Amino acid sequence: MTQRSKVEVALTYASWGWKVLPVMANSKLPATAHGVHDATDDPEQIRAWFAQNNQLNIGVAAGQASGIIVYDIDPRNGGQDSWDEWTAKHGNLRSEERRVGKECRSR
């Protein structure tokens, strides 16, 4: 499988209607002045961000901005147990899965 550049991945997310923003390398901190409020699906803006610094990571504005809900399940910190407890109480979620990064995520 060919590895895609971060800008290509960010543009793919934007094509799904997700609002993306650049995030500082090795961090979760936004690389823009207004953070998540700068998130966009505008291809020109996304290309400009990554042309300035190809070491940036990709952030996604979850919630109403992109129409997605993100569940961050961290098994190292008991997340799987919490998730299992939640789904036992509320039922499994229906979702469309997308592979994001190293793991499969729901969209």
Coordinates of C-alpha atoms in Angstrom, one line a residue:
M1 CA 0.0 0.0 0.0
T2 CA 1.3 3.4 -1.0
Q3 CA 1.6 5.9 1.9
R4 CA -0.2 9.2 1.2
S5 CA 1.1 12.6 2.3
K6 CA -0.6 14.3 5.2
V7 CA -2.0 17.0 2.8
E8 CA -3.6 14.2 0.7
V9 CA -5.1 12.6 3.8
A10 CA -6.4 16.0 5.0
L11 CA -7.9 16.7 1.6
T12 CA -9.6 13.3 1.7
Y13 CA -11.1 14.1 5.1
A14 CA -12.3 17.4 3.7
S15 CA -13.9 15.7 0.8
W16 CA -16.0 13.7 3.3
G17 CA -17.2 17.1 4.7
W18 CA -14.9 17.0 7.7
K19 CA -13.5 20.3 8.8
V20 CA -9.7 19.9 9.3
L21 CA -7.0 22.0 10.8
P22 CA -3.3 21.7 11.1
V23 CA -1.9 20.5 14.4
M24 CA 1.7 21.0 15.6
A25 CA 4.1 18.1 15.0
N26 CA 4.2 15.6 17.9
S27 CA 1.4 17.4 19.6
K28 CA -2.3 17.9 19.8
L29 CA -2.1 21.7 19.8
P30 CA -3.6 23.5 16.9
A31 CA -1.1 25.3 14.6
T32 CA -3.5 28.2 13.8
A33 CA -4.3 31.4 15.6
H34 CA -7.9 30.4 16.4
G35 CA -7.5 26.7 16.8
V36 CA -10.6 24.6 16.0
H37 CA -12.4 27.7 14.9
D38 CA -10.0 27.8 11.9
A39 CA -11.0 24.3 10.8
T40 CA -12.1 24.1 7.2
D41 CA -12.9 21.8 4.2
D42 CA -11.5 24.4 1.8
P43 CA -8.8 22.6 -0.3
E44 CA -6.9 25.8 -1.0
Q45 CA -6.5 26.7 2.6
I46 CA -5.6 23.1 3.5
R47 CA -2.9 23.0 0.8
A48 CA -1.5 26.4 2.0
W49 CA -1.2 25.2 5.6
F50 CA 0.7 22.0 4.6
A51 CA 2.9 23.9 2.0
Q52 CA 4.1 26.1 4.8
N53 CA 5.1 23.2 7.1
N54 CA 4.9 19.6 5.9
Q55 CA 5.6 18.3 9.5
L56 CA 2.1 19.3 10.7
N57 CA -0.3 16.7 11.8
I58 CA -4.1 16.7 11.0
G59 CA -6.8 17.6 13.4
V60 CA -10.6 17.2 12.8
A61 CA -13.2 19.4 14.3
A62 CA -15.7 16.9 15.6
G63 CA -19.3 17.5 16.5
Q64 CA -21.6 19.8 14.6
A65 CA -18.8 21.3 12.5
S66 CA -18.1 18.0 10.7
G67 CA -21.1 16.0 11.6
I68 CA -19.1 13.3 13.4
I69 CA -18.8 12.0 17.0
V70 CA -15.4 10.7 18.0
Y71 CA -15.0 8.1 20.7
D72 CA -11.4 7.9 21.9
I73 CA -11.0 4.5 23.5
D74 CA -7.6 4.1 25.1
P75 CA -7.2 0.5 26.3
R76 CA -4.0 1.4 28.2
N77 CA -6.1 3.5 30.6
G78 CA -9.2 1.3 31.0
G79 CA -11.0 2.7 27.9
Q80 CA -12.1 -0.6 26.6
D81 CA -13.7 -1.5 29.9
S82 CA -15.5 1.8 29.9
W83 CA -16.6 1.4 26.3
D84 CA -17.9 -2.1 27.0
E85 CA -19.8 -0.9 30.0
W86 CA -21.3 2.0 28.0
T87 CA -22.4 -0.2 25.0
A88 CA -23.9 -2.8 27.4
K89 CA -26.1 -0.1 28.9
H90 CA -26.9 1.8 25.6
G91 CA -26.4 -0.7 22.9
N92 CA -23.9 -0.8 20.0
L93 CA -23.7 2.2 17.7
R94 CA -24.5 1.9 14.0
S95 CA -21.6 3.5 12.1
E96 CA -19.8 3.7 8.9
E97 CA -16.1 2.8 9.6
R98 CA -13.2 4.6 8.1
R99 CA -9.6 3.7 8.6
V100 CA -7.8 6.7 10.1
G101 CA -4.2 6.5 11.1
K102 CA -3.2 3.2 12.6
E103 CA -6.7 2.1 13.7
C104 CA -10.2 1.8 12.3
R105 CA -12.4 4.7 13.4
S106 CA -16.2 5.2 13.1
R107 CA -17.6 7.9 10.9

